[in-house]
C-alpha angles and dihedrals in degrees: 000000000000090000091050091050090049092051091047091050090048092052091049090049093051092047091047093051092048093051099042113126117246119265111282109255117191101175141039132240092240130008139173092199097073128075119199113227098152096208117189113251108226109177101355096167138040139167118236114246090258087053092223096109134048119207118204129178116232095208101186093045097043094234140121111229120210120205127190105221099181093097132068090283137006115289119202108227106164145016114203123194114236135161130300120294100003108199107168141029133191133175125235088188139322090294104044133050130178117216118197113219109200098193097037091053090225147088123247109218105210128200105216092195095058093027091230139121109247100186146004103220110200110220110163143276116337106347113193114175146014136198132176117229144140135054111306094027116259132185114240113200124187109222098193106189091049093050092231143110112224123207123213136186102238092208099052096020087225122147109254102177144350113217117199113220120210092223137074114261110354105207125154118052135196136172134213122246095263095047090234093120137037119197124209120200112213110228094201092039092161125211096237092266126139140165129265105208120233090241090062096054116087113227092241093051102056107129116244123210115224093191094053109029116188113254114231115254109195114232094008126094122208112251116251109243139171124245141220120266130188131210112234120177090338096312131104118231133174124220092276096052097258115150117236105175090125091063102034106053097166132077139221127226108226097213116160100154127024120202115213121200105218093203091066101016091230133122106263100179141003126210125203142172092066106108146314091246119030106197102180146353142206136178125222108239092210103054107001095249109164119224120200127189106210150160122218116206116226092208091130086076110091121226133019096266093061093057098035107139090354108071097139136015117233113224145178106196126192122204118199122214089258089059098254111149115217111191123204113194101211096211108046089144092068119098099209094183090069112072124221101027130218128274089244090060092050093047090060099036124126114200135172100013103213102176139013127195138173130229114245093259092048094234095112134045122195122203126188118225108207093186095056108029090242144121119222114216112208138186102217092202100046129228124302113340097328095104090202118122114253136195109239101179144359110215127195113233144161118322114276101005109206104159139028137191124189115217102185093169090067097029092245142128119203114209125192112217111209098187097063101014095249142146117220124193118206131186114242088212099066103349091245117156113264097176144345117207135175121236095236115264122010108193094181110125117243095246090061093042092049095044097049095081092057090057097046102022119117090210087078090071139064098259104022099254105084132070142159086274090063088082103012090060108208088338095309138086128299093210091241138114122224131199100212097163122144114216092195095043125115126262114239111214122221121266120276122262093037109191093164094054095239117183099214129233122306117199089226093072097152128218119341129178119242111263126218118254092210118110098011095144111119094001099101137169097067138213125051089278095044089236096138116071093201142337092283087065089066092062094097088061089072085070104031096040108017093040101231119155090238141006123267116279113257092254092054093045088051090052090048090052092049090056097045099041091054095060116108136190125257117242120284107253091209094067122086120253090255090056093252126129125255116254130206137185118272111284093036122084111269120194089194093058089043091055091051091052091045092057103033112022127081106236104159104049105290092345128100119214088246092059090072105015095050112211100165112135091359094306123179096262097254135092087201093240130135124245118210118239092243092060089050092047085233138111099248136054114243137195117241100259128225117252103209099110103037090116089064094059101066126114105068120113123178095187119123112281095008116148111212139200091202136026102218137063134167138342126038097307098032091242098133109078099203142009093251089064090047091051090056088073105139095239093060114093107200115171094225144341092271091061090048092051090048089055092049090051090052094050088054089052096043111144114256096208091260115092118236087237090069107099095007112137136195123187122207112201106167104268092061098040089106097032108137094218094050092045091049090052090050090049089052091051091050089050090052090051090051088054090052093244092124145348123244130224136171131208129193147118129277119185089347095305125114110249137185138196137193122210109233127164095344096311135087112246111209128224093246120081095219097046118097124237116260137209125253090253091053091048092052091048090061090066116101138140108296091014103058121170119218120196116204135188109224133183116287110271096023099083097096094049097042095040109041113354111041097172098041092232095130093248111110117239097242092049089050092053090049092053095042096248122132116258088200096056121066090200090061113071137153087256095062102028121052125328120308113247096017106133130212144314095088119235126232118249150114113264105185147332107220145222095019114204096031136184108196110003142353138195132228109214119196144147131236124212091208139352104304145164110257129205123185122180135170123222133188124231091273092057096253116143110246101179140356106223095180132358118199094329112169112232134179126253117272136043114350140166140195128197132224114199094205094254131125124232088269090061094247120126112256119242124254114280146084121315135174125230115206122197120196122188138154088267099053148292130283134184128197131180119235132185126217115204129188 
């Protein structure tokens, strides 16, 4: 009998293995329909007020994902199309959520009852977060590139107030329990450092370093450079303690967190001395204590060796209601003076803290460490009577944690995994894994997915907590200058022959501001000095700067390059929607006239600006050539820099009495405070100041390589279907699509079903094979209250995927919904789920139990013909119930799934063998066998 049972089990096992579905793949190895913006997720997940649903942004797929969390594990019940690069979500109530779309410069207002976006509310350049606070409730939106928080009436969607913030790039927001205050964390919080230009330093006053004396290089003089100074108690000091008030007559506001009083919509207090980059913020509901996840740049340290393996300090700071700042260095166990560090240090490291959240009782704070795939568990009040915050545990979690939600009622923590677009559920009791779910479709190509960890990963540094992203924050700048010279380094002579008269590269290069890594394609060589032929040439920096024992292997450096080189810039907000330049009457700065002079007028002797800063066909603004020091009237050769992010460098003024939000401006060391000063370079021959101002206006509007139409959204809701302004904007988008600057898609609802369209050849192609294309007028006419239509400009090449075939499986999204397959899963198609062409209503039935056999966990996939209570239980071969996965849980119509973690009701893992899964719904009962193997 035992032998028969064994044979039977073996046959079942073989059959099960043979019939197992292939591994679910939600992305492709290479793809031309995805553009890599790498936006920072701020608050990517939130529980609804009733706490029965979890909302998570799917940033790469431009969707909001809704999970039902009332069962034993999260159950994905809806994917809702929103704008491009969604980074945050917040709930007004159980029926309405606001999703902040960083690239689209708007907020998608989502109806959680109909699972549909009702409106794209345009708010300004680069919004990043939203909270609801005040009486009556108002929506507070951080508009980062405008340095403001905007306030909206959530009922009328009207702008109520614009609140200037005395810091560069307010990003993450939080509110106190009463709603009386909103707190804005300043992304570029600064550390009160600035640059003293080389021209301001007398030759007899250049600081010398006794610890790192400069080795003599015969026949070669050290270049004269500026150096970094820091404001301390109102005075300016260099690294050596020399006072420079006579040369730096301005000041910097050290604002890291701004407190907004919601009663007056004004800033009531500012808090500083927290960090140079404040990545996230939370407020304790019990006593109002503010928690800030931050990095603090150590750029005050001069020379590469002093910051080797210790470029930034990772912090979780707590601010009491009296304004006292309590800093918690998250890695006190690391001995930074020993390079490289030990494996034990790296195993416990916490780097790049992307989100921080409190438990409901305020006695715990949880911080995600993107660099190390960990969560830090903190006691905000310390142990005993110390009062100083302390790290209690360092918990391994999903790869690339970027967001976190604490669900104390269920004893869970939900963690958003940025690397693979996942949602992990952990137990707060022992931090064991309850579930791991995907966030629907992830269109990110494999080379970007695989390369991301080499950009953010702490393992690329000496102690496990630093990475390239420590300074190149999310692929961009950190708004800091660094003096990474090497006094004992070798001089690199110029090429031979040397027709330009280049001087070569001295290791004492002086301070240089961090450059963006966006838009690097076809701009080599790299660095301000052009001393790196390509990204591979930076590999030695993993040793000399990051402190590793050795450089990355070629395969890993190649993966790193694939990730970095794919990043692109967002659109320039100063351009018009049709990609033209703003004009102005004579006497006022005109970007259009500036563009004409840039392209056609000789400004530098016989040279036009365009001869060096190539703009043709929206080029990057560089011809990639070197300029000799003599031509620059400087002491070092420089590469002609790209111009695509000049508009992001404004806000520094070195005039007497100026109060600044940042300490750096333009050129390689940030010493020029504005473009007008730069354009007064003696070699430039402008005819008058008006021409100079026109040129400055154009440089601030310089095209980034991404058209302004990309991300732009227009919602048609019935009353505005014939609105001339909305129609004109749609006509402009269609014109941009005709010029191949973007693709166009539309999303909406028809007869209660989500629908999509792609603009092709002047008509809108629907997401159902048998539906006919429609005109723009007909598309707009579909828009009505409750069935709004939103038109979106998307990157060129992505229109088909984003509009009508999300998962690239060849089955159109509408056809998939009709046949009960999942439009966000390429492994689920009308051909393998349901019957093609069969319309709604959905039928009841079990679809699959997978994987089967399984080792750790398995899922029961099924469909519901209508909203229904669902019970799933697991039985052994003797008919005894082993576990109740769900008991009478109400779930929505359509495809659903529930997960069994392979554990019995006692919590112990079940032994290997055959079990039976029974599904009970309003439409019937189903039983399937499943095998657990060791």
